[in-house]
mmCIF file of C-alpha atoms and ligand atoms in Angstrom:
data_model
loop_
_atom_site.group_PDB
_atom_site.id
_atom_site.type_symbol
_atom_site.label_atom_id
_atom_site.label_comp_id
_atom_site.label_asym_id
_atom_site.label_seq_id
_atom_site.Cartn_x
_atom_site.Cartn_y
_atom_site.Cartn_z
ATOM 1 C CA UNK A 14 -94.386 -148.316 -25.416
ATOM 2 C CA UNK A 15 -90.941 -147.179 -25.611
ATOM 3 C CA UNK A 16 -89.179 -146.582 -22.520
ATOM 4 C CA UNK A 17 -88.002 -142.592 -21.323
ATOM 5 C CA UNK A 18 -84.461 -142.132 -22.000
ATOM 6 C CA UNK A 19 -84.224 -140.801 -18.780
ATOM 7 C CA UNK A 20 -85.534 -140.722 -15.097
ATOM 8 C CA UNK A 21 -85.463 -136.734 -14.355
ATOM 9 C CA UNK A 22 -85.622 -133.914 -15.775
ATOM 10 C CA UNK A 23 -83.630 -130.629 -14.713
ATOM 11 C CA UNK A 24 -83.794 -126.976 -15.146
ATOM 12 C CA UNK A 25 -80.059 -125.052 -15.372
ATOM 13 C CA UNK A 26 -79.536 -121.751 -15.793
ATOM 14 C CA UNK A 27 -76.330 -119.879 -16.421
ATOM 15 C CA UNK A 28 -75.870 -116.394 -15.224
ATOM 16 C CA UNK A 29 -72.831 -113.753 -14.315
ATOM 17 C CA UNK A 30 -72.031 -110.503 -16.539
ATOM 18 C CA UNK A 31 -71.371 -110.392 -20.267
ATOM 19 C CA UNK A 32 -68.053 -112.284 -21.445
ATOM 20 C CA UNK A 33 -67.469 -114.139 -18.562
ATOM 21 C CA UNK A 34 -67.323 -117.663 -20.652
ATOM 22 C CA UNK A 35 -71.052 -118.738 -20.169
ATOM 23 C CA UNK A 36 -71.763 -119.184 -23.497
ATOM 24 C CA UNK A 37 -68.263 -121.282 -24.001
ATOM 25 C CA UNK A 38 -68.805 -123.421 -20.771
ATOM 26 C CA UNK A 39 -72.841 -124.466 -22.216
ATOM 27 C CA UNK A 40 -70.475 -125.901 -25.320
ATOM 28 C CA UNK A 41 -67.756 -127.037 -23.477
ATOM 29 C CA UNK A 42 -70.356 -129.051 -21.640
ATOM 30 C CA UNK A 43 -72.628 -130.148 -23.900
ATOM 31 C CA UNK A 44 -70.610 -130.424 -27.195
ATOM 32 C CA UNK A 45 -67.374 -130.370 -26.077
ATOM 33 C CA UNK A 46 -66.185 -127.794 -28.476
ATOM 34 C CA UNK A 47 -64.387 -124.132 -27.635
ATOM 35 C CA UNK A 48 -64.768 -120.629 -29.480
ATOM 36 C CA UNK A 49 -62.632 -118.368 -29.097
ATOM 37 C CA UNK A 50 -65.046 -115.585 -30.479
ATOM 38 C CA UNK A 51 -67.764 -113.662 -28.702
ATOM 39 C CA UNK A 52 -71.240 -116.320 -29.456
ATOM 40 C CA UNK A 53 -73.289 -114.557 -27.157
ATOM 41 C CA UNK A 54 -75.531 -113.273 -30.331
ATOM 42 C CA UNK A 55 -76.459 -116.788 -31.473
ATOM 43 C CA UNK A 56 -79.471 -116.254 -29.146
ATOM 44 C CA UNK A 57 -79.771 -119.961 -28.573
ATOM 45 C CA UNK A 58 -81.986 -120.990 -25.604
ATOM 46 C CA UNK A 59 -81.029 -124.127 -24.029
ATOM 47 C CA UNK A 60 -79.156 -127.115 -24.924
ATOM 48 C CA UNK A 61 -80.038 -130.739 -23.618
ATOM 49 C CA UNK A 62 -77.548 -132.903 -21.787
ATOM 50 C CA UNK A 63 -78.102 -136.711 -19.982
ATOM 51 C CA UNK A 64 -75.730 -137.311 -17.310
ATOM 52 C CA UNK A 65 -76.206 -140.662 -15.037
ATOM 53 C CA UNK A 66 -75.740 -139.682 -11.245
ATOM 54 C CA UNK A 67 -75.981 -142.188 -8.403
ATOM 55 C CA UNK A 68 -77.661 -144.815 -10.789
ATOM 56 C CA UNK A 69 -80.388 -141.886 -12.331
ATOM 57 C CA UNK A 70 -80.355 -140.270 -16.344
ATOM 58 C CA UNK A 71 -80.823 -136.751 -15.354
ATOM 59 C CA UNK A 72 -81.801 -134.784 -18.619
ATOM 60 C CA UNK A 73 -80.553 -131.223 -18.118
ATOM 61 C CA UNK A 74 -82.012 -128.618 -19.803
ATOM 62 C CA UNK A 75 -79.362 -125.897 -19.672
ATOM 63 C CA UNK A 76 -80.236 -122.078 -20.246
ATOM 64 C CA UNK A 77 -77.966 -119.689 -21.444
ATOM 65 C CA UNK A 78 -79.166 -115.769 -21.243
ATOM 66 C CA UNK A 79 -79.335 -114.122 -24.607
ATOM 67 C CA UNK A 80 -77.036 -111.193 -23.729
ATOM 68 C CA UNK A 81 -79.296 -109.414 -21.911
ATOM 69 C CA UNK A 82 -77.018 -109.663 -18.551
ATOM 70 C CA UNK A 83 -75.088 -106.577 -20.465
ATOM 71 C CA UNK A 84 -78.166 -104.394 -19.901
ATOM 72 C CA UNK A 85 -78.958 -106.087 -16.687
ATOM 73 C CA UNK A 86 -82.693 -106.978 -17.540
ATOM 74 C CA UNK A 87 -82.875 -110.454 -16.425
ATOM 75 C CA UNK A 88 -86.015 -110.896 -14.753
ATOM 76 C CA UNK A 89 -88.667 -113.182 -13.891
ATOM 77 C CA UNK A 90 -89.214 -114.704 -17.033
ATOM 78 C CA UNK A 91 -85.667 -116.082 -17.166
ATOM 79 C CA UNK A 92 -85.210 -118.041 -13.584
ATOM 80 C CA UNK A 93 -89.155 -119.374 -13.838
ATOM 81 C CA UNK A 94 -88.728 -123.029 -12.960
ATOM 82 C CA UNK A 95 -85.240 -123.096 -12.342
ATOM 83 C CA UNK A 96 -83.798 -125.528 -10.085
ATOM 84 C CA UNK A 97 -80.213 -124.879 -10.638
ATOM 85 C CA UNK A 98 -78.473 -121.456 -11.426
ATOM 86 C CA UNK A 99 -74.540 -121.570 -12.034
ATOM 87 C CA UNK A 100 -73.567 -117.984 -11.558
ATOM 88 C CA UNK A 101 -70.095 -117.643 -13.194
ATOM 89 C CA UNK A 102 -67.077 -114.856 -12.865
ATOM 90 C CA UNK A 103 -63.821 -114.800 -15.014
ATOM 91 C CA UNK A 104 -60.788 -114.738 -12.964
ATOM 92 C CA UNK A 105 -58.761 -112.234 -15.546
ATOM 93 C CA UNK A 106 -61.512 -109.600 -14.617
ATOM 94 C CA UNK A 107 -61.932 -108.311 -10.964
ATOM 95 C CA UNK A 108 -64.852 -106.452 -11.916
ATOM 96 C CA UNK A 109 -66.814 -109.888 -13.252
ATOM 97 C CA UNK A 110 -66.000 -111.126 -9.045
ATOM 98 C CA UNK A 111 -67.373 -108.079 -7.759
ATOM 99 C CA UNK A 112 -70.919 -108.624 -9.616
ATOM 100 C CA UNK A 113 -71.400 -111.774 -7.663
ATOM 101 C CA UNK A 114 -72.964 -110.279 -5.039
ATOM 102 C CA UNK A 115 -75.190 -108.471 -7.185
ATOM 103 C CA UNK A 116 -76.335 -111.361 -9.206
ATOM 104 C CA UNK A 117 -76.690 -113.156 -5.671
ATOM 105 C CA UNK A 118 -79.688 -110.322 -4.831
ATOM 106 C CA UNK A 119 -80.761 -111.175 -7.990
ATOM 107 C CA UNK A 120 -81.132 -114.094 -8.092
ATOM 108 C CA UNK A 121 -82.793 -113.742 -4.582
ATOM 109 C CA UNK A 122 -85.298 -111.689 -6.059
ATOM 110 C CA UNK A 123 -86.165 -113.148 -9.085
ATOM 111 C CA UNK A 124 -85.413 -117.331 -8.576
ATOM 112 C CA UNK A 125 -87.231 -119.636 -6.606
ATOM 113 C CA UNK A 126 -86.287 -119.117 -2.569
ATOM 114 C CA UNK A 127 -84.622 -123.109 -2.874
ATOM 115 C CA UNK A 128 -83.089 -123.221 -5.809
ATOM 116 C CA UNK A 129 -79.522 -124.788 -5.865
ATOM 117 C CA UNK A 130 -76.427 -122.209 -6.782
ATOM 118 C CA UNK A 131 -73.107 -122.971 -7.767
ATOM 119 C CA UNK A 132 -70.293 -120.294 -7.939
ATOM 120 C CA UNK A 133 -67.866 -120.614 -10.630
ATOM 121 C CA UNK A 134 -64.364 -119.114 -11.814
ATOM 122 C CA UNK A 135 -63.907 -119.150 -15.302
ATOM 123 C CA UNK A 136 -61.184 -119.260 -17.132
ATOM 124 C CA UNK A 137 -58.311 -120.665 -15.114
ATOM 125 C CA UNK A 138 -56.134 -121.780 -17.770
ATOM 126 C CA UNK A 139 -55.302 -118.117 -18.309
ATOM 127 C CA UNK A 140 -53.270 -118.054 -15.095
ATOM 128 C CA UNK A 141 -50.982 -115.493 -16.145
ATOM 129 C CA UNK A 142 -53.854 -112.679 -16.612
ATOM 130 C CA UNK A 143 -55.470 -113.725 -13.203
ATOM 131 C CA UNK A 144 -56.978 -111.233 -10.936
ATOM 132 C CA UNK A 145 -59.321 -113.311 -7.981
ATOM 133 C CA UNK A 146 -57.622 -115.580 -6.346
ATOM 134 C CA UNK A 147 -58.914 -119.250 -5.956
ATOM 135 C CA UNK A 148 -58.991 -118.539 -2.328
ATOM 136 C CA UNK A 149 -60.907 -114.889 -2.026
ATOM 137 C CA UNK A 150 -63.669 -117.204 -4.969
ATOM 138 C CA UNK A 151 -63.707 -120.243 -2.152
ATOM 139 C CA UNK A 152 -63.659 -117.582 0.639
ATOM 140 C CA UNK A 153 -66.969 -115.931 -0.853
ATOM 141 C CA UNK A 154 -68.687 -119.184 -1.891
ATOM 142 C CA UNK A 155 -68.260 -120.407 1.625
ATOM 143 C CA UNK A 156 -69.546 -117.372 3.633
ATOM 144 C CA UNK A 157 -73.144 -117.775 1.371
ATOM 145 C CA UNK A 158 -72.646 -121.777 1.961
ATOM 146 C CA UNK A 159 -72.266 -122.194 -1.868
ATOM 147 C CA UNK A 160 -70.383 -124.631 -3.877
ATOM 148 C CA UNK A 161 -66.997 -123.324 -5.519
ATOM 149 C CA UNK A 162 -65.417 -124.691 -8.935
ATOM 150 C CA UNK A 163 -62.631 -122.908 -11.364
ATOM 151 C CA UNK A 164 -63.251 -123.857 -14.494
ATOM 152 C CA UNK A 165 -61.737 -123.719 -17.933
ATOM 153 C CA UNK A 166 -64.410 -123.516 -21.025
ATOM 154 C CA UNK A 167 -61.248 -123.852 -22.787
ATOM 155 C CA UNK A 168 -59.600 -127.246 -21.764
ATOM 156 C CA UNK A 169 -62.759 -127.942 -20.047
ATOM 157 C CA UNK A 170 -61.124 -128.122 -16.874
ATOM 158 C CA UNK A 171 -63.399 -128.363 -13.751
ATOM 159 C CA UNK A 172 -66.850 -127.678 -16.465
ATOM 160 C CA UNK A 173 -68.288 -131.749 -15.851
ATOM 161 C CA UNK A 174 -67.192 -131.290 -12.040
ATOM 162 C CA UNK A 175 -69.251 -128.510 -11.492
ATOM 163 C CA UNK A 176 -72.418 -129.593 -13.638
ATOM 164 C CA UNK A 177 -72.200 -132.850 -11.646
ATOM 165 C CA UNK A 178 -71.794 -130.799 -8.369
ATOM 166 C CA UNK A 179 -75.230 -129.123 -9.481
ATOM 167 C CA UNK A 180 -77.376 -132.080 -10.477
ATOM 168 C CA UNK A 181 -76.176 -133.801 -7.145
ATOM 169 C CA UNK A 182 -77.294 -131.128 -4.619
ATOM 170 C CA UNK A 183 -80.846 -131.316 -6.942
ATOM 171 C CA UNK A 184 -80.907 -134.298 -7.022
ATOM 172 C CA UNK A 185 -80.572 -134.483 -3.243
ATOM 173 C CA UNK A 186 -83.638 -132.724 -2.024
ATOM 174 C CA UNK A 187 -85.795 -134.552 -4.878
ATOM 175 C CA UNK A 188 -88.933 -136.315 -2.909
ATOM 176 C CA UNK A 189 -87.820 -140.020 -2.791
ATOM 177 C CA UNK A 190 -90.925 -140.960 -4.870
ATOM 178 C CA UNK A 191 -89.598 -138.974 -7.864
ATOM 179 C CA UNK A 192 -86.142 -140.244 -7.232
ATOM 180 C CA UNK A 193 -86.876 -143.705 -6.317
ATOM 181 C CA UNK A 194 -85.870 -146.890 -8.446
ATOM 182 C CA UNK A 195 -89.066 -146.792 -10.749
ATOM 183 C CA UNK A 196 -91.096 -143.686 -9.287
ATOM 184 C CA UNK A 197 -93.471 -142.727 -10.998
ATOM 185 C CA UNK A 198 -94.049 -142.238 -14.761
ATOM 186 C CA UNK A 199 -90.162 -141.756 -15.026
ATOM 187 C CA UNK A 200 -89.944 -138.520 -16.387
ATOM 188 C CA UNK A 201 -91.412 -135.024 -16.027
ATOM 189 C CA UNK A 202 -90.065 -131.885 -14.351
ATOM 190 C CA UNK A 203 -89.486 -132.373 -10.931
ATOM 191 C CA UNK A 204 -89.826 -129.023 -9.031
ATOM 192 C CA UNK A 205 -88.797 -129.388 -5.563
ATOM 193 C CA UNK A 206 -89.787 -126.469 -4.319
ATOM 194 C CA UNK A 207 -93.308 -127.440 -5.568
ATOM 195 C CA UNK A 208 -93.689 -130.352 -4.110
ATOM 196 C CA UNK A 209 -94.739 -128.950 -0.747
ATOM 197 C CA UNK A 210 -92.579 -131.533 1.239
ATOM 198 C CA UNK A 211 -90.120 -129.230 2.737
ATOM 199 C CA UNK A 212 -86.505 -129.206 1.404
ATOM 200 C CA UNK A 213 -84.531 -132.057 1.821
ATOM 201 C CA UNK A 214 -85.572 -135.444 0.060
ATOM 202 C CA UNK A 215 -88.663 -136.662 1.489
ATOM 203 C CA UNK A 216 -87.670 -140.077 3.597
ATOM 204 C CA UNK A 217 -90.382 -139.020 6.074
ATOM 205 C CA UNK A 218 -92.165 -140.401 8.680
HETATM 206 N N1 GDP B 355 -58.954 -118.501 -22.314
HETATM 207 C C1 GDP B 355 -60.255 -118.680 -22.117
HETATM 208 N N2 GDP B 355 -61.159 -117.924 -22.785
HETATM 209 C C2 GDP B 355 -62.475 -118.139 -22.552
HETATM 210 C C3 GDP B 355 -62.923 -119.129 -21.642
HETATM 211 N N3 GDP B 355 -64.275 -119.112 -21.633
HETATM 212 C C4 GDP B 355 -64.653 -118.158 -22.510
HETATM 213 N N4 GDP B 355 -63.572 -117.575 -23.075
HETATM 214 C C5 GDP B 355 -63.584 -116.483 -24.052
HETATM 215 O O1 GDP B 355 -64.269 -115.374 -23.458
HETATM 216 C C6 GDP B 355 -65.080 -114.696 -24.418
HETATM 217 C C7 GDP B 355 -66.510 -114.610 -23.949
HETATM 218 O O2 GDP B 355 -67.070 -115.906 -23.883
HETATM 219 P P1 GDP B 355 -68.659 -116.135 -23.931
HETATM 220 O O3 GDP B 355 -68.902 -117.579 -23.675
HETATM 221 O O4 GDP B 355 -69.240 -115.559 -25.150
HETATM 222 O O5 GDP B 355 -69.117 -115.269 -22.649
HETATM 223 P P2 GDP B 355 -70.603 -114.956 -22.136
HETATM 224 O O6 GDP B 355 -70.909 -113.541 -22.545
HETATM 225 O O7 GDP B 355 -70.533 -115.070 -20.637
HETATM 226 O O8 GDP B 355 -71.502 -115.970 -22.739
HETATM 227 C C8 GDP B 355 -64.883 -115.447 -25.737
HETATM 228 O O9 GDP B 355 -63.902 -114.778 -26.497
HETATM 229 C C9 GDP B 355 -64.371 -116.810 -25.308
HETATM 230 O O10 GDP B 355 -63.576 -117.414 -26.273
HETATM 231 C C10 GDP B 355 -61.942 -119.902 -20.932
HETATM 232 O O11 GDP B 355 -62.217 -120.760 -20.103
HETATM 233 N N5 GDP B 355 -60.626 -119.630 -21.219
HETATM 234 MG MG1 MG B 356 -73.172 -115.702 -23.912
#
């Protein structure tokens, strides 16, 4: 039989208001390609990337919202299974930082209690137009104790950093067994939080 192109399989999501660059950084990632038009009414629902981290193919299956953030009706339905949520702001737009907190109850609400955030600034090549500092973003990532990364959908700055910076806290609190060097059937979703064995990876006993 043929053998799984990969060992694990991960759940993204991105999130963070309307025009922020989610869209573009899912493309930058994934296809490496930029638009400089508004996408967000292609309506696609995830695209598939395999990264290797610490020896492991890690399929990521990366959601993008459909728009719906403008009318601020994400709900349930869109974090279910979720392991990873990359909540992004656009530096050029004060009012994009100030939603963090929001989406932060959000996602508090409506995500799984352990799932793994990342807070990102988009749009750092456009310097000139800047309105959040990298320090007040790295100032409010590390009061919640959540990873920081600018990023540029546009040169693509920072956009493979902070995916990595994801799949590696995930990967972390994975039991061992899924993890391990041939565990298991070698594929599947792995949801942590499922597993029942408490939150960081499962050496015990
Ligand atoms: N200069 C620059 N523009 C960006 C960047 N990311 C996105 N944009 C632009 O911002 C607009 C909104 O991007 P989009 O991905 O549709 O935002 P979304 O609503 O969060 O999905 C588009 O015009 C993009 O071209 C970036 O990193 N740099
Ligand atoms: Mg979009």
């Amino acid at each position: 039989m043929a053998k799984k192109s990969y060992d694990l399989l991960f759940k993204l999501l991105l999130i963070g208001d309307s025009g922020v660059g989610k869209t573009c950084i899912l493309f930058r990632f994934v296809d490496n390609t930029f638009q400089t038009s508004f996408i967000s009414t292609i309506g696609i629902d995830f695209k598939i990337k395999t990264i290797e981290v610490e020896g492991k193919k890690i399929k990521l299956q990366i959601w993008d919202t459909a728009g719906q953030e403008r009318f601020h009706t994400i709900t349930t339905s869109y974090y279910r299974g979720a392991m990873g949520i990359m909540l992004v702001y656009d530096i050029t737009s004060r009012k994009t930082f100030e939603s963090v907190s929001r989406w932060l109850r959000n996602i508090d609400e409506h995500a799984s209690e352990d799932v793994e955030r990342v807070i990102i600034g988009n749009k750092k090549d456009m310097g000139d137009k800047r309105q959040v500092s990298q320090e007040e973003g790295d100032r409010l990532a590390r009061e919640m104790g959540i990873p920081f990364f600018e990023t540029s959908a546009k040169t693509g700055d920072g956009v493979e950093a902070a995916f990595r910076a994801q799949t590696e806290l995930i990967l972390r609190k994975t039991p061992a067994a899924m993890a391990g060097d041939g565990g298991g059937a070698g594929g599947g979703t792995v949801r942590p939080h499922e597993g029942g064995g408490g939150h960081r990876a499962g050496r015990c006993c």
